[in-house]
């Protein structure tokens, strides 16, 4: 391979002119005279090595091209990322590694300088990869403010034409800044989310209209990423979202896609009872009844204590849905509604259906525990000590809730502390002929649990 490369180099040198000027000095792609031949020769030398991942041998030839004729070929930057990344992977000294990372960031900047107007891989595409690489290399030492500035400048310039990855990284940086200082960046993060959601919505609609499945899928992935982060953020409380979306829903009451996306977001963050969710469901249901919109109408009826109507819509939603999360929510709502009406057996049954759809649904275990606590007294009406044993089953369900679902752990712990006080005393257990400390005891009837005597 080397003999062929040097033979090619010799051919270039034979044809060299007498006047020489580097491309970096003349502002031309290759320079002139012997320097242009030197540029072309070293391009022909570094590319074969780089293509075969021989970055060590590629580097000296690549460096000459990069330094002397940086506008000659986009391959300087395509392969340059791999070459410098390889150097970074080989470096063990932290200071030198940071210097190499800076070199790599400069490489991206130079690509923007010389090839930033590329129609397919232009400035916003390059900045996206620069920010992504920076984050990957820096890891825990990433400065989100740096990524926010880089991608923010791109958003300001390209607006709704911005590359989706740049938008995703911008929101990642905004999210990290907000995490580090919620009071300072909360409002900024919410505004950034709304701005970027609108841009991605428009891009997705355009891709769908053009039947561009690849772009539509990519945009949807980025949109899902920022929505999941927003849903998990501390600012995504129902009061904030209500203030954000109330007017937007009215403005988009005939926009079915917008209404569906809004309902999905509000459901994800636990705001299914908000006025915004219900309004979106009402408008959506009029245009196209779905499980989500029927659930919203059921929730409205539930809040109004119109239980018959609520049950009707909830069951309609269940029949239309093939989404386990939604069906779990619906069964839980039916269980909660039954509990509110004092129908404890029915509440347990719906809670069990909820858990069949989503085993980690902690609130369903809490609902069963509360059903046992409220309705279990009738299991042993003539034996006050055995009646207290029902609270073992109550606490077992609460322990299970705490174990499977961290989001309800605090509530479960508080209820455990409350209901544990109602256990039989040691003396009561000792004196009762049916009980032995440390052994199992079966609670029959509709509870149907086996508990351990504490």
mmCIF file of N, CA and C in Angstrom, residues 382-444:
data_model
loop_
_atom_site.group_PDB
_atom_site.id
_atom_site.type_symbol
_atom_site.label_atom_id
_atom_site.label_comp_id
_atom_site.label_asym_id
_atom_site.label_seq_id
_atom_site.Cartn_x
_atom_site.Cartn_y
_atom_site.Cartn_z
ATOM 1 N N UNK A 382 -67.137 -10.775 65.082
ATOM 2 C CA UNK A 382 -67.322 -11.199 66.474
ATOM 3 C C UNK A 382 -66.007 -11.405 67.213
ATOM 4 N N UNK A 383 -64.868 -11.048 66.579
ATOM 5 C CA UNK A 383 -63.566 -11.276 67.234
ATOM 6 C C UNK A 383 -62.683 -10.048 67.025
ATOM 7 N N UNK A 384 -62.638 -9.153 67.991
ATOM 8 C CA UNK A 384 -61.883 -7.900 67.838
ATOM 9 C C UNK A 384 -60.384 -8.117 67.658
ATOM 10 N N UNK A 385 -59.821 -9.196 68.196
ATOM 11 C CA UNK A 385 -58.381 -9.447 68.029
ATOM 12 C C UNK A 385 -58.090 -9.882 66.599
ATOM 13 N N UNK A 386 -58.873 -10.835 66.092
ATOM 14 C CA UNK A 386 -58.672 -11.258 64.700
ATOM 15 C C UNK A 386 -58.943 -10.112 63.729
ATOM 16 N N UNK A 387 -59.886 -9.246 64.092
ATOM 17 C CA UNK A 387 -60.156 -8.090 63.246
ATOM 18 C C UNK A 387 -58.900 -7.224 63.093
ATOM 19 N N UNK A 388 -58.104 -7.140 64.177
ATOM 20 C CA UNK A 388 -56.870 -6.355 64.112
ATOM 21 C C UNK A 388 -55.849 -6.981 63.169
ATOM 22 N N UNK A 389 -55.954 -8.285 62.956
ATOM 23 C CA UNK A 389 -54.999 -8.957 62.058
ATOM 24 C C UNK A 389 -55.148 -8.491 60.610
ATOM 25 N N UNK A 390 -56.305 -7.930 60.279
ATOM 26 C CA UNK A 390 -56.498 -7.389 58.940
ATOM 27 C C UNK A 390 -55.446 -6.320 58.649
ATOM 28 N N UNK A 391 -54.992 -5.628 59.683
ATOM 29 C CA UNK A 391 -54.015 -4.564 59.466
ATOM 30 C C UNK A 391 -52.648 -5.106 59.064
ATOM 31 N N UNK A 392 -52.383 -6.393 59.341
ATOM 32 C CA UNK A 392 -51.172 -7.007 58.792
ATOM 33 C C UNK A 392 -51.240 -6.989 57.263
ATOM 34 N N UNK A 393 -52.398 -7.339 56.721
ATOM 35 C CA UNK A 393 -52.582 -7.341 55.269
ATOM 36 C C UNK A 393 -52.503 -5.925 54.707
ATOM 37 N N UNK A 394 -53.040 -4.974 55.474
ATOM 38 C CA UNK A 394 -52.963 -3.575 55.064
ATOM 39 C C UNK A 394 -51.506 -3.154 54.908
ATOM 40 N N UNK A 395 -50.709 -3.413 55.922
ATOM 41 C CA UNK A 395 -49.302 -2.997 55.903
ATOM 42 C C UNK A 395 -48.508 -3.774 54.852
ATOM 43 N N UNK A 396 -48.842 -5.049 54.648
ATOM 44 C CA UNK A 396 -48.149 -5.825 53.608
ATOM 45 C C UNK A 396 -48.327 -5.178 52.232
ATOM 46 N N UNK A 397 -49.541 -4.732 51.949
ATOM 47 C CA UNK A 397 -49.780 -4.082 50.653
ATOM 48 C C UNK A 397 -49.037 -2.751 50.557
ATOM 49 N N UNK A 398 -48.971 -2.035 51.651
ATOM 50 C CA UNK A 398 -48.240 -0.768 51.654
ATOM 51 C C UNK A 398 -46.743 -0.997 51.479
ATOM 52 N N UNK A 399 -46.231 -2.051 52.089
ATOM 53 C CA UNK A 399 -44.821 -2.396 51.909
ATOM 54 C C UNK A 399 -44.550 -2.728 50.439
ATOM 55 N N UNK A 400 -45.492 -3.439 49.846
ATOM 56 C CA UNK A 400 -45.352 -3.791 48.438
ATOM 57 C C UNK A 400 -45.357 -2.530 47.569
ATOM 58 N N UNK A 401 -46.228 -1.591 47.888
ATOM 59 C CA UNK A 401 -46.278 -0.329 47.146
ATOM 60 C C UNK A 401 -44.946 0.400 47.230
ATOM 61 N N UNK A 402 -44.401 0.460 48.436
ATOM 62 C CA UNK A 402 -43.118 1.142 48.645
ATOM 63 C C UNK A 402 -41.989 0.457 47.886
ATOM 64 N N UNK A 403 -42.071 -0.864 47.792
ATOM 65 C CA UNK A 403 -41.015 -1.636 47.129
ATOM 66 C C UNK A 403 -41.025 -1.465 45.616
ATOM 67 N N UNK A 404 -42.210 -1.442 45.005
ATOM 68 C CA UNK A 404 -42.287 -1.451 43.534
ATOM 69 C C UNK A 404 -42.335 -0.069 42.913
ATOM 70 N N UNK A 405 -42.635 0.962 43.711
ATOM 71 C CA UNK A 405 -42.865 2.282 43.127
ATOM 72 C C UNK A 405 -42.309 3.368 44.038
ATOM 73 N N UNK A 406 -41.133 3.863 43.696
ATOM 74 C CA UNK A 406 -40.476 4.865 44.547
ATOM 75 C C UNK A 406 -41.276 6.163 44.638
ATOM 76 N N UNK A 407 -42.119 6.433 43.643
ATOM 77 C CA UNK A 407 -42.875 7.680 43.648
ATOM 78 C C UNK A 407 -43.908 7.733 44.776
ATOM 79 N N UNK A 408 -44.286 6.576 45.333
ATOM 80 C CA UNK A 408 -45.266 6.556 46.428
ATOM 81 C C UNK A 408 -44.632 6.127 47.745
ATOM 82 N N UNK A 409 -43.310 6.027 47.770
ATOM 83 C CA UNK A 409 -42.609 5.492 48.941
ATOM 84 C C UNK A 409 -42.896 6.303 50.203
ATOM 85 N N UNK A 410 -42.871 7.620 50.089
ATOM 86 C CA UNK A 410 -43.092 8.459 51.274
ATOM 87 C C UNK A 410 -44.518 8.306 51.801
ATOM 88 N N UNK A 411 -45.479 8.316 50.889
ATOM 89 C CA UNK A 411 -46.876 8.159 51.303
ATOM 90 C C UNK A 411 -47.097 6.788 51.939
ATOM 91 N N UNK A 412 -46.516 5.756 51.331
ATOM 92 C CA UNK A 412 -46.664 4.399 51.871
ATOM 93 C C UNK A 412 -46.051 4.309 53.266
ATOM 94 N N UNK A 413 -44.886 4.907 53.451
ATOM 95 C CA UNK A 413 -44.223 4.869 54.756
ATOM 96 C C UNK A 413 -45.069 5.560 55.825
ATOM 97 N N UNK A 414 -45.671 6.678 55.448
ATOM 98 C CA UNK A 414 -46.524 7.393 56.405
ATOM 99 C C UNK A 414 -47.729 6.547 56.807
ATOM 100 N N UNK A 415 -48.340 5.882 55.825
ATOM 101 C CA UNK A 415 -49.503 5.037 56.117
ATOM 102 C C UNK A 415 -49.104 3.798 56.913
ATOM 103 N N UNK A 416 -47.928 3.258 56.650
ATOM 104 C CA UNK A 416 -47.445 2.101 57.425
ATOM 105 C C UNK A 416 -47.320 2.471 58.901
ATOM 106 N N UNK A 417 -46.759 3.644 59.135
ATOM 107 C CA UNK A 417 -46.609 4.100 60.522
ATOM 108 C C UNK A 417 -47.967 4.259 61.194
ATOM 109 N N UNK A 418 -48.964 4.683 60.433
ATOM 110 C CA UNK A 418 -50.310 4.870 60.982
ATOM 111 C C UNK A 418 -50.985 3.533 61.284
ATOM 112 N N UNK A 419 -51.006 2.642 60.294
ATOM 113 C CA UNK A 419 -51.773 1.399 60.432
ATOM 114 C C UNK A 419 -51.083 0.358 61.306
ATOM 115 N N UNK A 420 -49.768 0.450 61.453
ATOM 116 C CA UNK A 420 -49.057 -0.505 62.314
ATOM 117 C C UNK A 420 -49.498 -0.390 63.775
ATOM 118 N N UNK A 421 -50.005 0.781 64.136
ATOM 119 C CA UNK A 421 -50.456 0.995 65.519
ATOM 120 C C UNK A 421 -51.666 0.129 65.870
ATOM 121 N N UNK A 422 -52.358 -0.390 64.828
ATOM 122 C CA UNK A 422 -53.576 -1.164 65.075
ATOM 123 C C UNK A 422 -53.327 -2.670 65.114
ATOM 124 N N UNK A 423 -52.056 -3.097 65.018
ATOM 125 C CA UNK A 423 -51.761 -4.527 65.131
ATOM 126 C C UNK A 423 -52.190 -5.038 66.508
ATOM 127 N N UNK A 424 -52.502 -6.328 66.613
ATOM 128 C CA UNK A 424 -52.746 -6.901 67.956
ATOM 129 C C UNK A 424 -51.497 -6.754 68.821
ATOM 130 N N UNK A 425 -51.693 -6.554 70.105
ATOM 131 C CA UNK A 425 -50.553 -6.479 71.012
ATOM 132 C C UNK A 425 -49.968 -7.876 71.222
ATOM 133 N N UNK A 426 -48.779 -7.942 71.763
ATOM 134 C CA UNK A 426 -48.152 -9.241 72.052
ATOM 135 C C UNK A 426 -49.008 -10.052 73.012
ATOM 136 N N UNK A 427 -49.607 -9.374 73.973
ATOM 137 C CA UNK A 427 -50.453 -10.068 74.950
ATOM 138 C C UNK A 427 -51.693 -10.652 74.275
ATOM 139 N N UNK A 428 -52.294 -9.875 73.357
ATOM 140 C CA UNK A 428 -53.487 -10.359 72.656
ATOM 141 C C UNK A 428 -53.162 -11.574 71.798
ATOM 142 N N UNK A 429 -52.007 -11.528 71.140
ATOM 143 C CA UNK A 429 -51.598 -12.675 70.325
ATOM 144 C C UNK A 429 -51.371 -13.899 71.213
ATOM 145 N N UNK A 430 -50.699 -13.703 72.346
ATOM 146 C CA UNK A 430 -50.378 -14.810 73.249
ATOM 147 C C UNK A 430 -51.646 -15.467 73.807
ATOM 148 N N UNK A 431 -52.639 -14.644 74.090
ATOM 149 C CA UNK A 431 -53.853 -15.165 74.723
ATOM 150 C C UNK A 431 -54.854 -15.736 73.716
ATOM 151 N N UNK A 432 -54.681 -15.457 72.419
ATOM 152 C CA UNK A 432 -55.681 -15.904 71.456
ATOM 153 C C UNK A 432 -55.363 -17.320 70.967
ATOM 154 N N UNK A 433 -56.310 -18.225 71.003
ATOM 155 C CA UNK A 433 -56.049 -19.629 70.643
ATOM 156 C C UNK A 433 -55.712 -19.845 69.168
ATOM 157 N N UNK A 434 -56.101 -18.897 68.288
ATOM 158 C CA UNK A 434 -55.867 -19.094 66.851
ATOM 159 C C UNK A 434 -54.568 -18.447 66.359
ATOM 160 N N UNK A 435 -53.873 -17.765 67.263
ATOM 161 C CA UNK A 435 -52.708 -16.998 66.828
ATOM 162 C C UNK A 435 -51.432 -17.456 67.519
ATOM 163 N N UNK A 436 -50.340 -17.482 66.743
ATOM 164 C CA UNK A 436 -49.014 -17.775 67.289
ATOM 165 C C UNK A 436 -48.017 -16.834 66.629
ATOM 166 N N UNK A 437 -47.268 -16.108 67.446
ATOM 167 C CA UNK A 437 -46.305 -15.137 66.912
ATOM 168 C C UNK A 437 -45.323 -15.820 65.967
ATOM 169 N N UNK A 438 -45.094 -15.179 64.817
ATOM 170 C CA UNK A 438 -44.148 -15.707 63.839
ATOM 171 C C UNK A 438 -44.749 -16.677 62.844
ATOM 172 N N UNK A 439 -45.977 -17.113 63.073
ATOM 173 C CA UNK A 439 -46.619 -18.068 62.171
ATOM 174 C C UNK A 439 -47.570 -17.345 61.214
ATOM 175 N N UNK A 440 -47.961 -18.073 60.165
ATOM 176 C CA UNK A 440 -48.885 -17.504 59.181
ATOM 177 C C UNK A 440 -50.335 -17.638 59.643
ATOM 178 N N UNK A 441 -51.136 -16.699 59.163
ATOM 179 C CA UNK A 441 -52.564 -16.722 59.506
ATOM 180 C C UNK A 441 -53.347 -16.319 58.249
ATOM 181 N N UNK A 442 -54.372 -17.098 57.936
ATOM 182 C CA UNK A 442 -55.166 -16.853 56.730
ATOM 183 C C UNK A 442 -56.368 -15.965 57.045
ATOM 184 N N UNK A 443 -56.469 -14.870 56.286
ATOM 185 C CA UNK A 443 -57.635 -13.996 56.381
ATOM 186 C C UNK A 443 -58.531 -14.328 55.196
ATOM 187 N N UNK A 444 -59.710 -14.806 55.467
ATOM 188 C CA UNK A 444 -60.590 -15.270 54.399
ATOM 189 C C UNK A 444 -61.466 -14.178 53.824
#
